[in-house]
mmCIF file with all atom_site columns, C-alpha atoms in Angstrom:
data_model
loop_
_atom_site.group_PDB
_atom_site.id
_atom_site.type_symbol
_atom_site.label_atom_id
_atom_site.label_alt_id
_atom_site.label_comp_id
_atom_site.label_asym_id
_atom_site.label_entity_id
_atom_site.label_seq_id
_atom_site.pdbx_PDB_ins_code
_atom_site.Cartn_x
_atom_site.Cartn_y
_atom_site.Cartn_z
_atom_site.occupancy
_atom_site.B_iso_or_equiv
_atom_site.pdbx_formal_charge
_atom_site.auth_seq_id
_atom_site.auth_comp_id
_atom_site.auth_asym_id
_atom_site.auth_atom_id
_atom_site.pdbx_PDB_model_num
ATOM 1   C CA . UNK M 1 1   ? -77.958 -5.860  97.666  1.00 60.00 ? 1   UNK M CA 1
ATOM 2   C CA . UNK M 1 2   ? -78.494 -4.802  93.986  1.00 67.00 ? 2   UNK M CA 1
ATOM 3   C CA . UNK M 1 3   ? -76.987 -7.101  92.416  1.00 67.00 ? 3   UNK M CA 1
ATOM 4   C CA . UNK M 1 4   ? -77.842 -10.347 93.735  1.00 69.00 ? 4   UNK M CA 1
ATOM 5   C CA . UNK M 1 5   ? -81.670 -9.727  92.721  1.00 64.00 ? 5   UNK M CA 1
ATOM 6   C CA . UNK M 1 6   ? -80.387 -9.801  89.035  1.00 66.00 ? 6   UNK M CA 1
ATOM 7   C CA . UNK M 1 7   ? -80.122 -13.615 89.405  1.00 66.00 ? 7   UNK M CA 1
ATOM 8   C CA . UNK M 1 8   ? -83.887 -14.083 90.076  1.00 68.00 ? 8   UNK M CA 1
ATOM 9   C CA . UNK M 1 9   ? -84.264 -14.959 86.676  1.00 71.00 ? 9   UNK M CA 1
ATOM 10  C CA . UNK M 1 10  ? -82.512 -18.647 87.622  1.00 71.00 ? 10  UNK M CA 1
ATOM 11  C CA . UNK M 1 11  ? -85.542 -19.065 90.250  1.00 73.00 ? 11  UNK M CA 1
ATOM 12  C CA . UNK M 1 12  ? -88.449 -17.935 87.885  1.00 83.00 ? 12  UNK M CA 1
ATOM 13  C CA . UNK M 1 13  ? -88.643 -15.082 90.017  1.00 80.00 ? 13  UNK M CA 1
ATOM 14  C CA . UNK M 1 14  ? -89.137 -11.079 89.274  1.00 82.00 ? 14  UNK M CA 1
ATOM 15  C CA . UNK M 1 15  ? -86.696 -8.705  90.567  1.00 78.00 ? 15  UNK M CA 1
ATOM 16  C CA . UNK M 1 16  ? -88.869 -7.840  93.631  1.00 81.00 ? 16  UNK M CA 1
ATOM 17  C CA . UNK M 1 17  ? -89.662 -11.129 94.711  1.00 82.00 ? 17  UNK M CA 1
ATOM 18  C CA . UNK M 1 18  ? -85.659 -11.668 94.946  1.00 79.00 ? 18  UNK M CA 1
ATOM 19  C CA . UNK M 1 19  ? -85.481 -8.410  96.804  1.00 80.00 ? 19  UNK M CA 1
ATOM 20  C CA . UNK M 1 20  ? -87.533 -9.999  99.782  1.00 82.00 ? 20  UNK M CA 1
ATOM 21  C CA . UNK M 1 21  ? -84.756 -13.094 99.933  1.00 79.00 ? 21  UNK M CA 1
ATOM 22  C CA . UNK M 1 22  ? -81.781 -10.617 100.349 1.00 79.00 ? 22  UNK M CA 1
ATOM 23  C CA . UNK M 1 23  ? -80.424 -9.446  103.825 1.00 83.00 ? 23  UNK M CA 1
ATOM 24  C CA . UNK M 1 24  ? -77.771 -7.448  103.636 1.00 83.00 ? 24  UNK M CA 1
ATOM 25  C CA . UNK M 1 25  ? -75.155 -8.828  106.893 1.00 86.00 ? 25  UNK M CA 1
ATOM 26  C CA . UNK M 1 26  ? -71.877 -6.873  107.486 1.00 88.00 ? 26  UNK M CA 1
ATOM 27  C CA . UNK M 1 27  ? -68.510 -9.197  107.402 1.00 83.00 ? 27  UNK M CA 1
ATOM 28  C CA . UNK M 1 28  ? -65.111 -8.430  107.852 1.00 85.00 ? 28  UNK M CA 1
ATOM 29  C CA . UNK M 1 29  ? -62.910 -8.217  104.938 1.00 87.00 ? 29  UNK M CA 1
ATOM 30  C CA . UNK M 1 30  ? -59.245 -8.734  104.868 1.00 92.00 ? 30  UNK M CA 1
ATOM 31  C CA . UNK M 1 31  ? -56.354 -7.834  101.839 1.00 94.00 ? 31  UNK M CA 1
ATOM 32  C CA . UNK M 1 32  ? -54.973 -10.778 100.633 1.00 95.00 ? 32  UNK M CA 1
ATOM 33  C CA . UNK M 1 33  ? -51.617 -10.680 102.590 1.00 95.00 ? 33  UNK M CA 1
ATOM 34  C CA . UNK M 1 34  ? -53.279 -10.844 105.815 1.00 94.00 ? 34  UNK M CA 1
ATOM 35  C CA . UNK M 1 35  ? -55.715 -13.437 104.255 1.00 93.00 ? 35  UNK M CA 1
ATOM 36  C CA . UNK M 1 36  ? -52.941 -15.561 103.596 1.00 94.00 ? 36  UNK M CA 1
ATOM 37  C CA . UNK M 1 37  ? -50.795 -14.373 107.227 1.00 93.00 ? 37  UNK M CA 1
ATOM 38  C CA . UNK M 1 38  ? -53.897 -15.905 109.120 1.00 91.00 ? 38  UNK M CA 1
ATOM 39  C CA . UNK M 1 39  ? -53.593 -19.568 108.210 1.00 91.00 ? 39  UNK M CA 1
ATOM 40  C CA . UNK M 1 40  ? -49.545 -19.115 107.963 1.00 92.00 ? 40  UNK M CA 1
ATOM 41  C CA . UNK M 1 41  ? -48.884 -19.084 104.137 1.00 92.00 ? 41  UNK M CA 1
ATOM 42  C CA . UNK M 1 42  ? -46.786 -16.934 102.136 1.00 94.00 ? 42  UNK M CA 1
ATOM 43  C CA . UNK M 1 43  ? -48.091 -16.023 98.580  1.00 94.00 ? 43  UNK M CA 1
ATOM 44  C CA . UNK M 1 44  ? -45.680 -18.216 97.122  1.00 92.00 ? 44  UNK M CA 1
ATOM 45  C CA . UNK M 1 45  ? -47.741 -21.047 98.561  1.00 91.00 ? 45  UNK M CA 1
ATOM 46  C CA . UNK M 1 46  ? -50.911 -20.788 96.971  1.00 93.00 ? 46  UNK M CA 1
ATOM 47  C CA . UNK M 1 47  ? -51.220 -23.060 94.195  1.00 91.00 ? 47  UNK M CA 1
ATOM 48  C CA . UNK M 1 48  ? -54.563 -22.466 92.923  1.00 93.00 ? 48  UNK M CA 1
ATOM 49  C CA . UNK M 1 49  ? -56.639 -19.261 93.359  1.00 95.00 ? 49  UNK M CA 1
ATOM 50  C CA . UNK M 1 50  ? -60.494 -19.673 92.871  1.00 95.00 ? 50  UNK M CA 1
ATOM 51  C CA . UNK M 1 51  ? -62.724 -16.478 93.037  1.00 94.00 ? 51  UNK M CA 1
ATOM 52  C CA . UNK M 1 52  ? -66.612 -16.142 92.812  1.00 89.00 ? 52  UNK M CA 1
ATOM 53  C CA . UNK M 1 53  ? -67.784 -12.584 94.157  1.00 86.00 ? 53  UNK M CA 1
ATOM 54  C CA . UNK M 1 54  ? -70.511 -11.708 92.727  1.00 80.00 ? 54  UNK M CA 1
ATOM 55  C CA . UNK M 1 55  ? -69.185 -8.704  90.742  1.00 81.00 ? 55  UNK M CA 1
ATOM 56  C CA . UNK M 1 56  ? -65.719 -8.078  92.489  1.00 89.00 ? 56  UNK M CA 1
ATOM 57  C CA . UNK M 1 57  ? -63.660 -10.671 91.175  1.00 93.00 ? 57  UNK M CA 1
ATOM 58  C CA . UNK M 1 58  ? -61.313 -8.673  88.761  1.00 94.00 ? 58  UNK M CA 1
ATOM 59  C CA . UNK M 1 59  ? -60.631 -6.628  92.281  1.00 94.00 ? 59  UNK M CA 1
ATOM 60  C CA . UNK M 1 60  ? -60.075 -9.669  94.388  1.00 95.00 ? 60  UNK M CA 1
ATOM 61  C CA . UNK M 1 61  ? -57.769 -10.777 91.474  1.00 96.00 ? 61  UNK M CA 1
ATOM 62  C CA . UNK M 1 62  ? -55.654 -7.195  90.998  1.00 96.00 ? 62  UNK M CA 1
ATOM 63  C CA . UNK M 1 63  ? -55.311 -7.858  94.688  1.00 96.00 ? 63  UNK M CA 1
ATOM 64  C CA . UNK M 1 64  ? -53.603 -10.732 94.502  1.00 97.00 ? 64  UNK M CA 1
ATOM 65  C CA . UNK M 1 65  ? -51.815 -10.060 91.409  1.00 97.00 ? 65  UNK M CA 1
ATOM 66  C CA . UNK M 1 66  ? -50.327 -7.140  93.272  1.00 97.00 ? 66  UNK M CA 1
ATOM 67  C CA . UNK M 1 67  ? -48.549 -9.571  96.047  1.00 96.00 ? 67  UNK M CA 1
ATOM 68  C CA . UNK M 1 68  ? -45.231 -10.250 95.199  1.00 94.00 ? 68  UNK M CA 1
ATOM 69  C CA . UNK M 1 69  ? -44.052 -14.249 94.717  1.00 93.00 ? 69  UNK M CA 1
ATOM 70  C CA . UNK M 1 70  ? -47.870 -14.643 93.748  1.00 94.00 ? 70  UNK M CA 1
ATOM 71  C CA . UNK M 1 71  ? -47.826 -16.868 91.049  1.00 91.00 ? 71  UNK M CA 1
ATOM 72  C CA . UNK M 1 72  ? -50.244 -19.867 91.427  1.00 94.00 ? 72  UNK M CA 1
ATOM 73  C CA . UNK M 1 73  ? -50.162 -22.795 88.717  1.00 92.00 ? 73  UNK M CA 1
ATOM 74  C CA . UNK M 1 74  ? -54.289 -22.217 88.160  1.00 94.00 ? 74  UNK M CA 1
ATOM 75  C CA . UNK M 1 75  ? -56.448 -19.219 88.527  1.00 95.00 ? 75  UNK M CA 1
ATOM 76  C CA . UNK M 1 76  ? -60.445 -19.173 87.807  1.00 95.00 ? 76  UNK M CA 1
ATOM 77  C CA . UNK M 1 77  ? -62.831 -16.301 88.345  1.00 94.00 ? 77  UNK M CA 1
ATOM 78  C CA . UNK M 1 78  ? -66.160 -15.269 86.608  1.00 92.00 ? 78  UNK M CA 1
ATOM 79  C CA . UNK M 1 79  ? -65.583 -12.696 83.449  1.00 90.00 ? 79  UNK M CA 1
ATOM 80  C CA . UNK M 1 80  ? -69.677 -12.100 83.341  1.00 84.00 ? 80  UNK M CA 1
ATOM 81  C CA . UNK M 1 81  ? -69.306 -8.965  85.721  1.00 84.00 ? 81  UNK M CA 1
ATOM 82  C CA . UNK M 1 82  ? -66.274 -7.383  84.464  1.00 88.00 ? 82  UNK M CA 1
ATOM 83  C CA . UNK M 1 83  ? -66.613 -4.963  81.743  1.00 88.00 ? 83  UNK M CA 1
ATOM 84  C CA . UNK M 1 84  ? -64.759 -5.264  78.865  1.00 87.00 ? 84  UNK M CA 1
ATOM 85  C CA . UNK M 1 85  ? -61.744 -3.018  79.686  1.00 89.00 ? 85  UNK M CA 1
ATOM 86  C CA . UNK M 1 86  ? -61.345 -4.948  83.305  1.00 91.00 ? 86  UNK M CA 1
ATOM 87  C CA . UNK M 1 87  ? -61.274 -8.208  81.445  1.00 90.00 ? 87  UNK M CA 1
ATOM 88  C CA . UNK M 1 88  ? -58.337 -7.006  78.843  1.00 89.00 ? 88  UNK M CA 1
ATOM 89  C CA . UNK M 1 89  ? -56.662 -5.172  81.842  1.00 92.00 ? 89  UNK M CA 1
ATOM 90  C CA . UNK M 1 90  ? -56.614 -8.129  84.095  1.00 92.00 ? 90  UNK M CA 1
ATOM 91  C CA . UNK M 1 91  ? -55.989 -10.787 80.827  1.00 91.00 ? 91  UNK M CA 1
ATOM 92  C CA . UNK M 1 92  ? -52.902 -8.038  80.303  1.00 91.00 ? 92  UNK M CA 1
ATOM 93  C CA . UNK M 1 93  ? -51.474 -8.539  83.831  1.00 93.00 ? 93  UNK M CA 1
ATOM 94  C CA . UNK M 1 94  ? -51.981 -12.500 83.718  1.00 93.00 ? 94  UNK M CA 1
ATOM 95  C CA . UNK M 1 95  ? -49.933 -12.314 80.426  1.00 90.00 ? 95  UNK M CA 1
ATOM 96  C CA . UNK M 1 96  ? -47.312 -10.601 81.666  1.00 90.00 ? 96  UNK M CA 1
ATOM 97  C CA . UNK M 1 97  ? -46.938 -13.067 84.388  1.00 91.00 ? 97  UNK M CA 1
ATOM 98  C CA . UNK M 1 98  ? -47.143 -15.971 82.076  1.00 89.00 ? 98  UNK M CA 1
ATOM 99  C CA . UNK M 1 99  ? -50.398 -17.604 82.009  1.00 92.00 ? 99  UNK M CA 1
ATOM 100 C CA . UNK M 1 100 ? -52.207 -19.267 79.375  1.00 89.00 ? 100 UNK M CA 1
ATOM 101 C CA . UNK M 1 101 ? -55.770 -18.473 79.788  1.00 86.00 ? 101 UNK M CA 1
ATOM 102 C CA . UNK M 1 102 ? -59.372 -20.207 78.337  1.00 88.00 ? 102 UNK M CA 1
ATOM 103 C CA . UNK M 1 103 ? -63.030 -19.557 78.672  1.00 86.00 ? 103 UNK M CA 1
ATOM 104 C CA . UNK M 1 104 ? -65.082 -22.239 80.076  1.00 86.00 ? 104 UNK M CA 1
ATOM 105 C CA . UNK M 1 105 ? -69.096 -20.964 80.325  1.00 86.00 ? 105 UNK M CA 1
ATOM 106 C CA . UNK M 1 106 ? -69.179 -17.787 82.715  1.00 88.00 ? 106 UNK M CA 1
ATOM 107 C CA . UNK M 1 107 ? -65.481 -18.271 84.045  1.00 90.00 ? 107 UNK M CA 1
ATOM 108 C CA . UNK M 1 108 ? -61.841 -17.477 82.761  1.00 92.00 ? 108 UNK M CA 1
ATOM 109 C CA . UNK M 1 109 ? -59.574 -20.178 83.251  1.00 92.00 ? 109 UNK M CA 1
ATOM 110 C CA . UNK M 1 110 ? -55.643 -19.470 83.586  1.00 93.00 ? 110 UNK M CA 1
ATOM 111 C CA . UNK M 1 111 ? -52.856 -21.541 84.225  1.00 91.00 ? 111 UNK M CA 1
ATOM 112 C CA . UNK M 1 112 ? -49.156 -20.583 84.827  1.00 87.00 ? 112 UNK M CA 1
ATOM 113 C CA . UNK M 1 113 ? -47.892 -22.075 80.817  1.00 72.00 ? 113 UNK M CA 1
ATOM 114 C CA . UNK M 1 114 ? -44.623 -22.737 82.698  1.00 59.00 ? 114 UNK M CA 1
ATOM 115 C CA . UNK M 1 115 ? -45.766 -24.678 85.092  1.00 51.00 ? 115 UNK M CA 1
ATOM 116 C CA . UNK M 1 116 ? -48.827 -26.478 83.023  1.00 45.00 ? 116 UNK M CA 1
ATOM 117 C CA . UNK M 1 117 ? -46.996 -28.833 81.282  1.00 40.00 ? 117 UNK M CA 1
ATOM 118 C CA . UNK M 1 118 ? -46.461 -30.696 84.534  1.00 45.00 ? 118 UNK M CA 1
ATOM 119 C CA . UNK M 1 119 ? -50.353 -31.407 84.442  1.00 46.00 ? 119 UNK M CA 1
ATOM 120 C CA . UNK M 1 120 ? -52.038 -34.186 82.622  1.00 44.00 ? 120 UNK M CA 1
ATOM 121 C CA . UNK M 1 121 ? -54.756 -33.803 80.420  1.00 49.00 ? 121 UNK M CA 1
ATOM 122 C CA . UNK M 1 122 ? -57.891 -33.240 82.237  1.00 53.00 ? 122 UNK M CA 1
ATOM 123 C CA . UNK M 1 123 ? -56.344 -31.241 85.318  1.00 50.00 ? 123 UNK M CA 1
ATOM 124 C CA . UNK M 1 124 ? -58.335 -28.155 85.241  1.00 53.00 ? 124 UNK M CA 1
ATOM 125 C CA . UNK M 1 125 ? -61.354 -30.146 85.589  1.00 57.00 ? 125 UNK M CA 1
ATOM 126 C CA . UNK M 1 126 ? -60.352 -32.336 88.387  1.00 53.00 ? 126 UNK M CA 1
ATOM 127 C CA . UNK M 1 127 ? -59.030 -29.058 90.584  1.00 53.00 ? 127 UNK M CA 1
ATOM 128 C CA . UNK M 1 128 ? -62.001 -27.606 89.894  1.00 55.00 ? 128 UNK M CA 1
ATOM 129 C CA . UNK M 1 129 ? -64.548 -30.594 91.122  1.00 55.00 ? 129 UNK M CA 1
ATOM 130 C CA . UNK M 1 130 ? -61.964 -31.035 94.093  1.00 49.00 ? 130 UNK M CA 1
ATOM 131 C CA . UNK M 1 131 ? -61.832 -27.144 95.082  1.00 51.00 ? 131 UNK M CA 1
ATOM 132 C CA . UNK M 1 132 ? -66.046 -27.344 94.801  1.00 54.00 ? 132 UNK M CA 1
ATOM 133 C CA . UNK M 1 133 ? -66.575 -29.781 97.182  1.00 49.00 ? 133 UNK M CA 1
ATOM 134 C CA . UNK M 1 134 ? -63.874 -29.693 99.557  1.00 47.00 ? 134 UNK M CA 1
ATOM 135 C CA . UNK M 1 135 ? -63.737 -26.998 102.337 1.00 47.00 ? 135 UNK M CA 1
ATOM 136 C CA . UNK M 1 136 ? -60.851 -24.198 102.098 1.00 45.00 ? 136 UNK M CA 1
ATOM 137 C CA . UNK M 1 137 ? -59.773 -25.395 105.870 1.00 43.00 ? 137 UNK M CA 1
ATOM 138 C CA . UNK M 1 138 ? -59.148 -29.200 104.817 1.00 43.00 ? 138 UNK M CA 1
ATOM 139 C CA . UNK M 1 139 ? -57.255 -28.509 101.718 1.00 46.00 ? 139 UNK M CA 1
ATOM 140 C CA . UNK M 1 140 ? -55.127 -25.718 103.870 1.00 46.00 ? 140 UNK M CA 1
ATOM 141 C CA . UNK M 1 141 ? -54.724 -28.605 106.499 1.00 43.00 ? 141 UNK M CA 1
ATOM 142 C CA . UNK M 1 142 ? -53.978 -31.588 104.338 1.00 44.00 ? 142 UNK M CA 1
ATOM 143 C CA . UNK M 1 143 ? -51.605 -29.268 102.000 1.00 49.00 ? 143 UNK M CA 1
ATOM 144 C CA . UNK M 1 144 ? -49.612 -28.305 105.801 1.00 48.00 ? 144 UNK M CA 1
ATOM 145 C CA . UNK M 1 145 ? -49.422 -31.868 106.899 1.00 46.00 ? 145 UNK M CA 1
ATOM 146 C CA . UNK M 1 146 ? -48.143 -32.947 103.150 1.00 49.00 ? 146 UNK M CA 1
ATOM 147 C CA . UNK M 1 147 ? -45.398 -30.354 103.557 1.00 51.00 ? 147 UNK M CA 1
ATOM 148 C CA . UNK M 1 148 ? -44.968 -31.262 107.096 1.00 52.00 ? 148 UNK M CA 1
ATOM 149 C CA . UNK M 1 149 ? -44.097 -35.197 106.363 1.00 49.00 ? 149 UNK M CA 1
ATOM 150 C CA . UNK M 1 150 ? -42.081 -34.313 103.056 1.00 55.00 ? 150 UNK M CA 1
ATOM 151 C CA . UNK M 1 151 ? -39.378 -32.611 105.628 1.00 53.00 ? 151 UNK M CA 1
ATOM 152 C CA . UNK M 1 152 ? -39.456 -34.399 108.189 1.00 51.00 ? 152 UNK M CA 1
#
């Protein structure tokens, strides 16, 4: 609830008016292991990891960073919220894993430098206009039945 009012600045809009636009609701959270268990992948099958949370992205990330076999081709998150010793801690680990990684406005860009020279020029932007518009349940689906016709 305290940070979200930060942003009123985008609307023209003070600090309290924000306030009286924020509800705070209760979800359920889940570690990234069961996240993944729940539509039936293994970390080794994400290819691209996109996170925008407001503030806990470098957590979401060390998360994920911590499952073994994790090691998607393209990673993007927001840097804005992270101080500057999460950003060199979490640049560290995606170093040591073999990413290259880029700024681009608010966001860090990384992508596996082993695996990036199998993209063409321009690739970044495309997955990134795809993952925007396209629900997480259709790509999951359409990524299944692509797996699912390549063996049968």
């Amino acid at each position: 609830k305290d940070h979200i009012p930060k942003h009123g600045k985008l609307w023209n809009m003070t600090r309290e008016q924000m306030e009286g636009y924020v509800d705070i609701i209760n979800v359920s959270c889940q570690q990234p292991l069961e996240m993944l268990s729940g539509i039936f992948w293994q970390p080794v099958d994400v290819d691209a990891l996109l996170i925008d949370a407001e503030g806990l992205d470098g957590s979401i990330l060390n998360a994920f960073l911590d499952l073994p076999h994790f090691q998607p081709s393209f990673i993007k998150f927001e840097k804005g919220h992270l101080t500057r010793e999460d950003q060199l801690q979490v640049l560290g680990r995606l170093m040591e894993k073999g990413y290259d990684f880029s700024t681009k406005g608010p966001d860090i860009i990384a992508e596996q430098h082993k695996r990036a020279r199998w993209f063409s020029p321009g690739i970044t932007d495309r997955i990134n206009d795809w993952m925007q518009w396209t629900p997480w349940w259709f790509q999951s689906y359409k990524r299944r039945a692509t797996n699912l016709k390549q063996s049968a």
